[in-house]
Coordinates of N, CA and C and ligand atoms in Angstrom, one line a residue:
M248 N 112.1 92.2 131.8 CA 112.4 93.5 131.1 C 112.7 93.4 129.7
I249 N 111.6 93.9 128.4 CA 111.6 93.9 127.1 C 113.4 94.5 126.7
Q250 N 113.1 92.9 125.5 CA 114.8 93.8 125.2 C 114.4 95.0 123.6
N251 N 114.6 96.2 124.0 CA 114.3 97.5 122.5 C 115.2 96.3 121.8
L252 N 113.8 96.7 119.9 CA 114.1 96.4 118.6 C 113.9 98.1 118.4
V253 N 115.1 97.6 117.0 CA 114.9 98.7 116.3 C 114.9 97.9 115.2
I254 N 114.4 98.5 114.4 CA 114.0 97.9 112.6 C 113.7 99.3 112.1
G255 N 114.3 99.1 111.1 CA 115.4 99.8 110.4 C 114.5 99.4 109.1
N256 N 113.1 100.4 108.2 CA 112.3 100.1 107.0 C 112.5 101.1 105.8
W257 N 114.1 100.4 104.6 CA 114.3 101.8 103.8 C 112.6 101.3 103.2
K258 N 112.1 101.2 102.5 CA 110.8 101.8 102.3 C 111.2 101.2 100.9
M259 N 110.3 101.5 99.5 CA 111.2 101.8 98.4 C 112.5 101.9 97.8
N260 N 113.6 101.5 98.1 CA 114.5 102.2 98.3 C 116.1 101.4 98.1
G261 N 116.5 101.2 97.3 CA 118.2 100.9 97.4 C 118.3 100.3 95.8
S262 N 119.2 100.0 95.7 CA 120.1 99.6 94.6 C 120.7 98.1 95.3
F263 N 121.0 97.7 94.3 CA 122.2 96.6 94.6 C 124.3 97.3 95.6
A264 N 125.1 98.7 94.4 CA 125.0 99.1 94.4 C 125.8 99.9 95.8
A265 N 123.7 100.5 95.6 CA 123.4 101.7 97.4 C 124.0 101.5 98.2
N266 N 122.7 99.3 98.6 CA 122.3 99.0 100.0 C 124.4 98.2 100.0
E267 N 125.1 98.2 99.6 CA 126.3 97.9 99.6 C 126.9 98.9 100.2
Q268 N 126.9 100.4 99.9 CA 127.3 101.3 100.8 C 126.8 101.2 101.6
L269 N 125.6 101.6 102.1 CA 125.6 101.7 102.9 C 125.5 100.1 103.8
L270 N 125.7 99.4 103.8 CA 125.8 97.6 104.5 C 127.4 98.5 105.0
D271 N 128.4 98.7 104.0 CA 129.5 98.1 104.5 C 129.8 100.0 105.8
A272 N 129.2 101.0 105.1 CA 129.5 101.7 106.9 C 128.7 101.2 108.0
L273 N 126.5 100.3 107.6 CA 126.1 100.3 108.5 C 127.7 99.2 109.7
L274 N 127.4 97.5 109.2 CA 128.5 97.2 109.6 C 129.0 97.8 110.8
P275 N 129.8 97.8 110.6 CA 131.0 98.7 111.4 C 130.4 99.3 112.6
A276 N 129.7 99.9 112.5 CA 128.8 100.9 113.5 C 128.5 100.1 113.9
L277 N 127.2 99.8 114.4 CA 126.9 98.5 114.7 C 126.9 97.7 114.7
A278 N 128.7 97.2 114.9 CA 129.5 96.0 115.6 C 129.2 95.8 116.8
G279 N 129.8 95.5 118.2 CA 129.3 96.2 119.4 C 128.0 95.7 120.0
L280 N 127.5 96.7 119.4 CA 125.1 96.8 120.2 C 124.8 96.2 120.5
E281 N 125.5 95.5 121.8 CA 125.0 93.9 122.3 C 123.8 94.3 122.5
T282 N 123.1 95.1 123.5 CA 121.5 94.9 124.2 C 121.1 95.4 122.8
V283 N 121.0 96.1 122.3 CA 119.4 96.2 121.7 C 119.4 95.4 120.3
G284 N 118.5 94.9 119.9 CA 117.7 94.1 118.8 C 117.3 95.2 117.5
I285 N 117.8 94.2 116.5 CA 118.1 95.2 115.5 C 118.1 94.2 114.3
A286 N 116.7 95.1 113.3 CA 116.8 94.1 111.7 C 116.7 95.7 110.9
L287 N 116.5 94.5 109.7 CA 116.6 96.0 108.6 C 115.2 94.9 107.7
C288 N 114.7 96.2 107.2 CA 113.6 95.5 106.2 C 114.0 96.1 104.5
P289 N 114.8 95.5 104.1 CA 115.2 95.5 102.6 C 114.0 95.4 101.7
P290 N 113.7 96.3 100.5 CA 112.6 95.7 99.4 C 112.7 94.5 99.1
F291 N 111.8 93.5 98.4 CA 111.5 92.1 98.7 C 113.3 91.5 97.3
P292 N 113.6 92.8 96.7 CA 114.6 91.8 96.1 C 115.7 91.5 96.5
Y293 N 115.9 92.0 97.8 CA 117.3 93.0 97.9 C 117.5 91.6 99.9
L294 N 116.2 90.7 99.8 CA 117.0 90.8 101.0 C 117.3 89.5 100.5
S295 N 117.5 88.8 100.3 CA 118.7 87.8 99.2 C 120.5 88.2 99.9
Q296 N 120.3 89.7 99.1 CA 121.4 90.8 99.9 C 122.0 90.7 100.4
A297 N 120.5 91.5 101.5 CA 121.2 91.9 102.8 C 120.9 90.5 103.7
D298 N 120.5 89.0 102.8 CA 120.4 88.3 104.3 C 121.9 87.5 104.2
W299 N 123.2 87.6 103.4 CA 124.4 87.2 102.6 C 124.8 88.3 103.8
R300 N 125.0 89.6 103.8 CA 125.9 90.2 104.3 C 125.2 91.1 105.0
L301 N 124.4 89.9 106.2 CA 123.9 90.3 107.4 C 123.9 88.1 108.9
K302 N 124.9 87.9 107.8 CA 124.8 86.8 108.6 C 125.8 87.4 109.3
D303 N 126.0 86.3 110.7 CA 126.9 86.1 111.5 C 127.4 87.5 112.9
S304 N 126.8 89.3 111.6 CA 125.8 90.1 112.9 C 125.7 90.4 113.6
G305 N 124.3 89.6 113.6 CA 123.6 89.6 114.9 C 122.0 90.4 114.2
I306 N 122.2 90.7 113.7 CA 120.6 91.9 112.7 C 120.2 91.4 112.0
A307 N 119.0 90.5 112.7 CA 117.7 90.0 111.6 C 117.6 90.8 110.7
L308 N 116.8 90.1 110.0 CA 116.4 90.5 108.4 C 115.2 90.4 108.5
G309 N 114.6 92.2 107.7 CA 112.6 91.3 108.1 C 112.4 91.5 106.3
A310 N 110.8 91.8 106.7 CA 110.4 92.1 105.1 C 109.2 92.6 105.4
Q311 N 109.1 94.0 104.0 CA 108.2 94.9 104.0 C 106.1 94.9 104.3
N312 N 106.0 93.3 104.1 CA 105.3 92.9 103.8 C 104.9 91.3 103.0
L313 N 103.6 91.3 102.9 CA 103.4 90.0 102.8 C 102.3 90.0 101.9
N314 N 102.0 88.3 101.0 CA 100.7 87.3 100.8 C 100.2 87.0 102.0
E315 N 99.2 86.7 102.1 CA 98.3 85.8 103.2 C 97.9 84.7 102.8
H316 N 97.5 85.0 101.6 CA 98.2 83.3 100.8 C 98.7 82.4 101.0
E317 N 98.4 81.2 101.6 CA 99.9 79.9 101.6 C 100.7 79.9 100.1
A318 N 100.2 80.0 99.1 CA 100.4 79.2 97.9 C 99.6 80.3 96.6
G319 N 99.6 79.8 95.7 CA 98.9 79.6 94.6 C 99.2 80.7 93.7
A320 N 97.6 80.6 93.0 CA 97.5 81.3 91.5 C 97.4 82.8 91.9
H321 N 98.9 84.1 92.3 CA 98.0 85.3 93.3 C 100.3 85.9 92.3
T322 N 99.5 86.1 91.4 CA 100.6 86.5 90.4 C 101.4 87.9 91.4
G323 N 102.7 87.4 91.2 CA 102.8 88.8 91.8 C 103.8 89.1 93.1
E324 N 102.9 88.2 94.3 CA 103.0 88.5 95.4 C 103.6 87.1 96.4
V325 N 103.6 87.7 97.1 CA 105.1 86.8 98.2 C 104.6 86.5 99.8
S326 N 105.3 84.8 99.8 CA 103.8 84.5 101.1 C 104.9 84.0 102.3
A327 N 104.7 84.2 103.5 CA 105.1 84.3 105.0 C 106.4 83.2 105.0
A328 N 105.9 81.8 103.8 CA 107.1 81.0 103.3 C 107.9 80.8 103.3
M329 N 107.8 82.1 102.1 CA 108.4 82.6 100.6 C 109.7 83.8 101.9
L330 N 109.6 84.4 102.7 CA 110.1 84.7 103.7 C 110.6 84.1 104.8
K331 N 109.7 83.6 105.3 CA 110.9 83.0 105.9 C 112.5 81.7 105.6
D332 N 112.3 81.5 104.3 CA 112.6 81.3 103.7 C 114.0 81.4 103.0
L333 N 113.6 82.9 102.4 CA 114.6 83.6 102.9 C 115.2 84.6 103.3
G334 N 115.1 83.5 105.0 CA 116.0 84.4 105.8 C 115.0 85.2 107.6
C335 N 113.9 86.0 106.5 CA 113.2 87.0 107.9 C 112.2 86.3 108.7
R336 N 113.1 87.0 110.2 CA 112.5 86.9 111.7 C 111.3 87.4 111.1
Y337 N 111.3 89.1 110.7 CA 110.4 89.7 110.6 C 109.4 90.6 109.5
V338 N 108.4 90.5 109.4 CA 107.5 91.2 108.5 C 106.6 92.3 108.9
L339 N 106.4 93.4 108.7 CA 105.6 94.0 109.2 C 104.4 94.2 108.2
V340 N 103.4 94.4 109.5 CA 101.9 94.0 108.8 C 101.4 95.0 108.8
G341 N 100.3 96.2 108.5 CA 100.0 96.9 108.2 C 100.3 98.6 108.7
H342 N 101.2 98.6 107.2 CA 102.4 99.6 107.6 C 101.2 100.8 106.1
S343 N 101.0 101.7 108.0 CA 100.1 103.2 106.2 C 100.0 102.9 106.0
E344 N 101.2 103.4 105.0 CA 101.5 103.3 103.3 C 100.1 102.2 102.4
R345 N 100.4 100.7 103.5 CA 99.6 99.5 102.6 C 98.1 100.3 102.7
R346 N 98.2 100.6 104.1 CA 96.6 101.0 104.0 C 96.2 101.7 103.1
S347 N 96.8 103.1 103.1 CA 96.5 103.7 102.9 C 96.8 104.3 101.2
L348 N 97.7 103.6 100.3 CA 97.9 104.2 98.9 C 97.2 102.3 98.3
Y349 N 96.9 101.3 98.8 CA 97.0 100.4 99.1 C 95.9 99.1 98.9
G350 N 95.3 100.2 99.8 CA 93.8 100.0 100.2 C 93.6 98.7 101.2
E351 N 94.5 98.8 101.6 CA 95.0 97.5 103.1 C 93.6 97.4 104.0
T352 N 93.3 97.2 104.3 CA 91.8 97.1 105.6 C 92.2 96.3 107.0
D353 N 91.7 96.3 107.6 CA 91.9 96.5 109.6 C 92.1 94.5 109.1
A354 N 91.2 94.0 108.4 CA 90.8 92.4 107.8 C 92.1 92.3 107.1
D355 N 92.4 92.4 106.0 CA 93.4 92.3 105.1 C 94.7 92.4 106.8
T356 N 94.2 93.5 107.3 CA 95.9 93.0 108.1 C 96.0 92.1 108.8
A357 N 95.0 91.6 109.5 CA 94.9 90.1 110.0 C 94.8 89.4 109.7
A358 N 94.6 88.9 107.9 CA 95.1 87.8 107.8 C 96.4 88.2 107.1
K359 N 97.0 89.1 107.5 CA 98.6 89.1 106.7 C 99.4 89.0 108.3
F360 N 98.3 88.9 109.0 CA 99.0 89.1 110.4 C 99.3 87.1 110.6
S361 N 98.1 86.2 110.9 CA 97.5 86.0 110.2 C 98.7 84.6 110.1
A362 N 98.9 85.1 108.6 CA 99.9 84.1 108.2 C 101.1 84.3 108.4
A363 N 101.5 85.3 108.8 CA 103.0 84.9 109.0 C 103.0 84.3 110.8
R364 N 102.4 84.6 111.4 CA 101.8 83.7 112.5 C 102.6 82.0 112.3
A365 N 102.0 81.4 111.2 CA 101.1 81.2 110.9 C 102.4 80.2 109.5
A366 N 103.6 80.4 109.5 CA 105.0 80.4 108.7 C 106.1 81.1 109.7
G367 N 105.6 81.2 111.6 CA 107.1 81.2 111.7 C 108.2 83.0 111.5
V368 N 107.4 83.3 110.9 CA 107.9 84.9 110.8 C 107.0 85.9 112.2
V369 N 107.5 87.1 112.4 CA 106.8 87.8 114.0 C 106.5 88.5 113.2
P370 N 105.8 88.7 112.9 CA 104.9 89.7 112.5 C 105.0 91.2 113.7
V371 N 104.8 92.5 113.2 CA 105.8 93.8 113.7 C 104.0 94.5 113.0
L372 N 103.1 94.3 114.2 CA 101.6 94.9 113.6 C 102.0 97.3 114.1
C373 N 101.5 97.6 113.0 CA 101.4 98.8 112.5 C 101.0 99.6 112.2
V374 N 100.4 100.8 113.7 CA 99.3 100.7 114.0 C 99.0 102.3 114.1
G375 N 97.7 103.0 113.9 CA 98.3 104.6 114.3 C 97.2 105.1 113.8
E376 N 97.1 106.7 113.9 CA 95.7 107.4 114.0 C 96.4 108.2 112.0
T377 N 95.4 109.6 111.6 CA 96.0 109.7 111.2 C 95.8 111.7 111.0
L378 N 96.2 112.7 111.4 CA 96.4 113.7 111.9 C 94.2 114.7 112.2
A379 N 93.9 113.3 111.4 CA 92.2 114.2 111.3 C 91.5 113.0 112.2
E380 N 92.5 112.2 112.4 CA 91.5 111.5 114.4 C 91.8 111.9 115.2
R381 N 93.3 112.8 115.3 CA 94.2 113.0 116.4 C 93.2 114.1 117.0
E382 N 92.9 115.3 115.5 CA 92.0 116.3 116.2 C 90.9 115.8 116.6
R383 N 89.6 115.1 116.1 CA 88.8 115.3 116.5 C 88.6 113.5 118.1
D384 N 89.7 113.5 118.4 CA 90.9 113.0 119.6 C 90.3 111.3 119.6
E385 N 90.5 110.9 118.7 CA 89.8 109.7 118.1 C 91.2 108.9 118.3
T386 N 93.1 108.8 118.8 CA 93.6 108.1 119.0 C 93.6 106.7 119.3
T387 N 92.7 106.9 120.6 CA 92.7 105.3 121.1 C 92.1 104.9 120.4
A388 N 90.0 105.2 119.8 CA 89.5 104.7 120.1 C 90.2 103.5 117.9
V389 N 91.1 104.5 117.7 CA 91.5 104.4 115.7 C 92.8 103.1 115.8
V390 N 93.2 103.4 117.1 CA 94.7 102.2 117.7 C 93.8 100.9 118.2
Y391 N 92.5 101.4 118.5 CA 92.0 100.1 119.0 C 91.4 99.0 118.6
R392 N 91.0 99.6 117.7 CA 90.5 99.4 115.9 C 90.9 98.5 115.7
Q393 N 92.2 98.9 115.5 CA 92.6 97.6 115.0 C 93.5 96.5 115.5
L394 N 94.0 96.8 116.8 CA 94.2 96.2 117.5 C 92.9 94.6 117.5
D395 N 91.9 95.6 117.8 CA 90.4 95.1 117.7 C 91.1 93.5 116.4
A396 N 90.8 94.5 115.4 CA 90.6 92.8 114.3 C 91.5 91.9 114.0
I397 N 93.0 92.5 115.1 CA 93.5 91.0 115.1 C 93.0 90.0 116.1
R398 N 92.5 90.8 116.6 CA 92.0 90.1 118.4 C 90.7 89.1 118.3
S399 N 90.1 89.9 117.1 CA 88.9 88.8 116.1 C 89.5 87.4 115.4
R400 N 90.7 88.1 115.1 CA 90.5 87.5 113.9 C 91.5 85.5 115.1
L401 N 92.0 86.1 116.1 CA 93.3 84.7 116.1 C 92.6 84.5 117.4
G402 N 92.0 85.6 118.6 CA 91.8 85.8 119.6 C 92.5 86.2 120.5
A403 N 92.4 86.4 122.2 CA 92.9 87.4 123.0 C 95.4 86.9 122.7
R404 N 95.1 86.0 123.2 CA 96.5 85.5 122.5 C 96.8 85.9 121.3
A405 N 96.7 85.9 120.5 CA 97.0 86.2 119.3 C 98.2 87.4 119.1
F406 N 98.9 87.9 120.3 CA 99.5 89.5 120.2 C 101.2 88.1 121.4
A407 N 100.8 87.5 121.9 CA 102.0 86.9 122.5 C 103.0 86.6 120.9
G408 N 104.1 87.1 121.4 CA 105.5 87.4 120.2 C 105.3 87.3 119.1
S409 N 104.8 88.4 119.0 CA 104.6 90.1 117.7 C 104.6 91.0 118.6
V410 N 105.2 92.0 117.9 CA 105.5 92.9 118.1 C 104.3 94.2 117.7
V411 N 104.5 95.2 118.6 CA 102.9 96.1 117.9 C 104.8 97.6 117.5
A412 N 103.3 98.4 116.7 CA 104.5 100.0 116.3 C 103.1 100.8 116.5
Y413 N 103.7 101.1 117.0 CA 102.8 102.5 116.6 C 102.8 103.7 116.3
E414 N 102.2 103.8 114.9 CA 103.0 105.1 114.1 C 101.8 106.0 113.7
P415 N 101.8 107.1 114.0 CA 101.3 107.8 114.5 C 101.4 108.6 112.6
V416 N 100.5 108.5 111.4 CA 100.5 108.8 109.9 C 100.8 110.1 109.9
W417 N 100.4 111.2 110.8 CA 100.8 113.0 110.9 C 102.8 112.3 110.6
A418 N 103.5 112.0 111.3 CA 104.1 112.4 111.7 C 105.0 110.4 110.3
I419 N 104.5 110.1 110.0 CA 106.0 109.2 108.7 C 105.9 109.8 107.5
G420 N 107.8 110.2 108.0 CA 107.9 111.1 107.0 C 107.7 112.6 106.4
T421 N 107.4 113.3 108.0 CA 107.1 114.1 107.7 C 108.1 115.4 108.5
G422 N 109.3 114.4 108.6 CA 109.9 115.0 110.2 C 108.3 116.0 111.5
L423 N 107.8 115.1 111.1 CA 106.9 115.7 112.5 C 106.9 115.0 113.4
S424 N 107.9 114.5 114.3 CA 107.6 114.1 115.3 C 107.1 114.0 116.6
A425 N 105.7 113.1 116.8 CA 105.3 112.9 118.0 C 106.1 113.2 118.9
T426 N 106.1 114.3 120.2 CA 106.8 113.8 120.8 C 106.7 113.5 121.6
P427 N 107.3 113.2 123.3 CA 108.2 111.7 123.7 C 106.4 111.3 124.6
E428 N 106.4 112.6 125.4 CA 105.4 112.8 125.9 C 103.2 111.9 125.4
Q429 N 102.9 112.2 124.0 CA 102.6 112.1 122.7 C 102.3 110.5 123.7
A430 N 103.6 110.3 123.1 CA 103.6 108.6 121.7 C 103.5 107.9 122.9
Q431 N 104.0 108.7 124.6 CA 104.2 106.9 126.1 C 102.5 107.3 126.7
V432 N 101.7 108.1 125.8 CA 101.1 108.0 126.1 C 98.5 107.1 125.5
V433 N 99.7 107.0 123.7 CA 99.1 105.6 123.8 C 100.0 104.6 124.0
H434 N 101.3 104.7 123.6 CA 102.0 103.6 123.5 C 100.7 102.8 124.9
A435 N 100.9 103.5 126.6 CA 100.7 103.1 127.7 C 99.5 102.7 127.4
A436 N 98.0 103.2 126.4 CA 97.3 102.8 126.4 C 97.0 101.7 125.6
I437 N 98.5 100.8 124.7 CA 98.3 100.0 123.8 C 99.4 98.5 124.9
R438 N 99.5 99.3 125.4 CA 99.9 98.3 126.5 C 98.3 98.1 127.8
Q439 N 97.6 98.4 127.8 CA 96.8 98.0 128.9 C 96.5 97.1 127.2
Y440 N 96.0 97.7 126.8 CA 95.4 96.2 125.8 C 95.5 95.3 125.1
L441 N 97.3 95.2 126.3 CA 97.8 94.1 125.3 C 98.0 93.4 127.1
C442 N 97.8 94.2 127.7 CA 97.9 93.0 129.5 C 96.0 92.5 129.1
E443 N 94.7 93.5 128.7 CA 93.7 93.2 128.2 C 93.4 91.8 128.4
C444 N 94.4 91.5 127.7 CA 94.0 90.2 126.3 C 94.8 88.7 127.0
D445 N 96.0 89.2 127.7 CA 97.1 88.3 128.0 C 97.7 89.0 128.9
T446 N 97.3 88.5 130.7 CA 98.1 89.3 131.7 C 99.4 88.7 131.5
I447 N 99.6 87.4 130.8 CA 100.7 86.7 131.0 C 101.9 87.7 129.8
T448 N 101.1 87.5 128.6 CA 102.3 87.5 128.2 C 101.9 89.1 127.7
G449 N 100.9 89.9 128.0 CA 100.7 91.5 127.8 C 101.6 92.2 128.6
P450 N 102.7 91.7 129.0 CA 103.8 93.4 129.4 C 105.4 92.6 129.0
D451 N 105.4 91.6 127.9 CA 106.4 91.9 127.6 C 106.5 91.5 125.8
I452 N 105.4 92.0 125.5 CA 105.8 92.7 124.0 C 106.1 93.8 123.4
A453 N 106.5 94.3 122.9 CA 107.4 94.9 122.2 C 106.7 95.5 121.5
L454 N 107.1 97.3 121.6 CA 105.9 98.4 121.6 C 106.6 99.0 120.9
L455 N 106.9 99.5 120.2 CA 108.5 100.3 119.3 C 107.4 102.0 118.6
Y456 N 107.9 102.9 119.0 CA 107.0 104.2 117.7 C 108.1 103.7 116.3
G457 N 107.3 104.8 115.1 CA 107.5 104.8 114.2 C 107.3 106.9 114.0
G458 N 107.6 106.7 113.3 CA 107.1 108.8 112.5 C 107.8 109.2 112.5
S459 N 109.6 109.6 111.5 CA 110.0 110.5 112.0 C 111.5 110.7 112.9
V460 N 111.6 109.3 113.3 CA 112.8 109.0 114.9 C 113.9 109.5 114.1
K461 N 114.6 110.0 114.5 CA 116.0 110.5 113.8 C 117.0 110.6 115.5
A462 N 118.1 110.9 114.7 CA 119.0 110.9 115.7 C 118.7 111.8 117.3
D463 N 118.3 112.5 116.4 CA 118.7 113.2 117.7 C 116.8 113.5 118.3
N464 N 115.7 113.5 118.1 CA 115.0 112.5 119.0 C 114.8 110.9 120.1
A465 N 116.0 110.6 119.3 CA 115.8 109.3 119.6 C 115.9 108.5 121.5
A466 N 116.9 109.6 121.9 CA 117.1 109.6 123.4 C 115.7 109.1 124.4
A467 N 114.6 110.6 123.8 CA 114.0 111.4 124.6 C 112.9 109.9 124.2
L468 N 112.5 109.6 122.5 CA 111.0 108.6 122.8 C 112.0 106.9 123.3
L469 N 112.4 107.1 123.7 CA 113.4 106.0 124.1 C 113.5 105.7 125.7
A470 N 113.7 106.7 126.3 CA 113.8 106.7 127.8 C 112.3 106.9 128.5
Q471 N 110.9 107.2 127.8 CA 109.4 107.2 128.2 C 109.6 104.8 128.2
P472 N 108.3 104.4 129.6 CA 108.7 103.0 130.2 C 108.0 102.5 129.3
D473 N 106.8 102.7 128.1 CA 106.0 101.6 126.9 C 107.0 102.2 126.3
I474 N 108.7 102.6 125.6 CA 108.7 102.9 124.1 C 109.5 101.7 124.4
N475 N 110.0 100.8 123.9 CA 110.3 99.8 123.4 C 111.7 99.3 122.7
G476 N 111.6 100.7 121.4 CA 112.6 100.5 120.3 C 112.1 101.1 119.9
A477 N 112.5 101.7 118.3 CA 111.6 103.0 116.7 C 111.9 101.2 115.6
L478 N 110.2 102.0 115.1 CA 110.8 102.1 113.5 C 110.7 102.8 112.8
V479 N 111.7 102.6 111.8 CA 113.2 103.7 111.1 C 113.4 103.3 110.4
G480 N 112.1 104.9 109.4 CA 112.4 105.1 107.3 C 113.5 105.6 107.4
G481 N 112.8 106.7 107.2 CA 114.3 107.7 106.4 C 115.4 107.6 107.4
A482 N 115.6 107.4 107.8 CA 116.6 107.6 109.3 C 117.2 106.2 109.1
A483 N 117.0 104.8 108.8 CA 117.4 103.8 108.0 C 117.9 104.3 107.3
L484 N 118.2 104.6 106.6 CA 118.9 104.7 104.5 C 119.9 106.3 105.1
D485 N 120.2 106.5 105.9 CA 121.0 107.2 106.8 C 122.2 106.3 107.6
A486 N 123.4 106.3 107.1 CA 124.0 105.3 108.4 C 124.5 105.6 109.5
D487 N 125.3 106.7 109.9 CA 125.1 107.2 110.6 C 124.3 107.4 111.3
A488 N 122.8 107.9 110.9 CA 122.1 108.8 111.4 C 121.1 106.9 112.1
F489 N 121.3 106.3 111.7 CA 120.9 104.9 111.7 C 121.3 103.9 113.0
A490 N 122.7 104.5 112.8 CA 123.1 104.1 114.1 C 123.6 105.1 115.1
A491 N 123.0 105.8 115.3 CA 123.3 106.6 116.7 C 121.5 106.4 117.0
I492 N 120.5 106.2 115.7 CA 119.4 105.3 117.3 C 120.3 104.1 118.0
C493 N 120.1 103.2 117.0 CA 120.2 102.4 117.6 C 121.8 101.9 118.9
R494 N 122.1 103.5 119.2 CA 122.7 103.4 119.6 C 122.8 103.9 121.5
A495 N 121.1 104.5 121.3 CA 119.4 105.3 121.7 C 119.3 104.3 122.9
A496 N 119.1 103.0 121.6 CA 118.3 102.1 122.0 C 119.6 101.2 122.8
N497 N 120.5 101.5 122.9 CA 121.2 99.8 123.2 C 122.1 100.4 125.3
G498 N 120.6 101.0 125.8 CA 121.0 101.2 126.8 C 122.4 101.9 127.5
Ligands
PEP56 C1 108.1 103.9 108.9 O1 108.6 104.3 107.2 O2 107.5 103.0 109.1 C2 108.6 105.5 109.2 C3 108.2 105.9 110.7 O3 109.1 107.1 107.9 P1 109.6 107.4 109.2 O4 111.1 107.3 110.2 O5 110.5 108.8 108.0 O6 108.3 108.9 109.2

C-alpha cells in the first residue's frame, strides 16, 4: 500500500514574514495527520527558514528546481548536493513552468532527475500534456515520451524510489482541474508504464495529481485507485485549504 503524499509548491511566492505567518497557521493544522506524508517546497532563499520551522513536525522539505551539474562554473545555480545539505528530501523536476518558461527539455529534465538521485534527493518528476495535445488525443504519447527520457538515460529501474506527478498543463493555476476520471485514466497509463519498466518497484511508486487541487475537489481525486496524493500550487499558500487537502489525503 502506497502512503499518500501531498506536496505544496509555493512557486516564487513568500517573504520571511509571510512564510512565518503561513507556517504559524499551517503547522498546528497539520499536527496529528499521521498517515499522509507532507512536504513543502519554498523558493531557494527560504529553504533554511522552512527547514528550521519544520524540525520535529514530520513534514519534509523539498526544492522546486536544481542544476544538473555537481559544482563549478554555473553562476546562479544550485546543485543537488546543496539541496541535500539544506535538508531537502524532495526536488521537483520537469515542472511545466520550467519546461515552458525556461526551455527545459526532456533531456534536461532527465539530467536533473539523475543528479537528484545521485545526491540522494528524491526527484518528483512532473509530466503532463498541454490543452492542444489533449485535444489532439496525444496525452498518453506525451506523458510516455517524458517518461522515456528518464528511462533512456537511467534504465528501466530509474523510477524506483522516485515520485511521479501527473500535471496536465491546462489545469495548472487555471482553476480548471482534471476530473477524477480524466486524471485516473492517465494515472493508470503511468502505472502501467512503470510496472512494465519494473514489475517489483513499479506498483509502489507514488503517483501524485497536480492541477488546481483545492479543498473541495481533493477527496474525489484522491479516491481514484492510482492517485496517491497531490502536488498543490495555489492552495499551498492558504493554510486552511492546504490543511484540508492534507486531511483528505490522510484517509
Ligand atoms: C503546481 O504548481 O504544480 C500546481 C499544480 O499549481 P496549482 O495547484 O495552482 O494548479
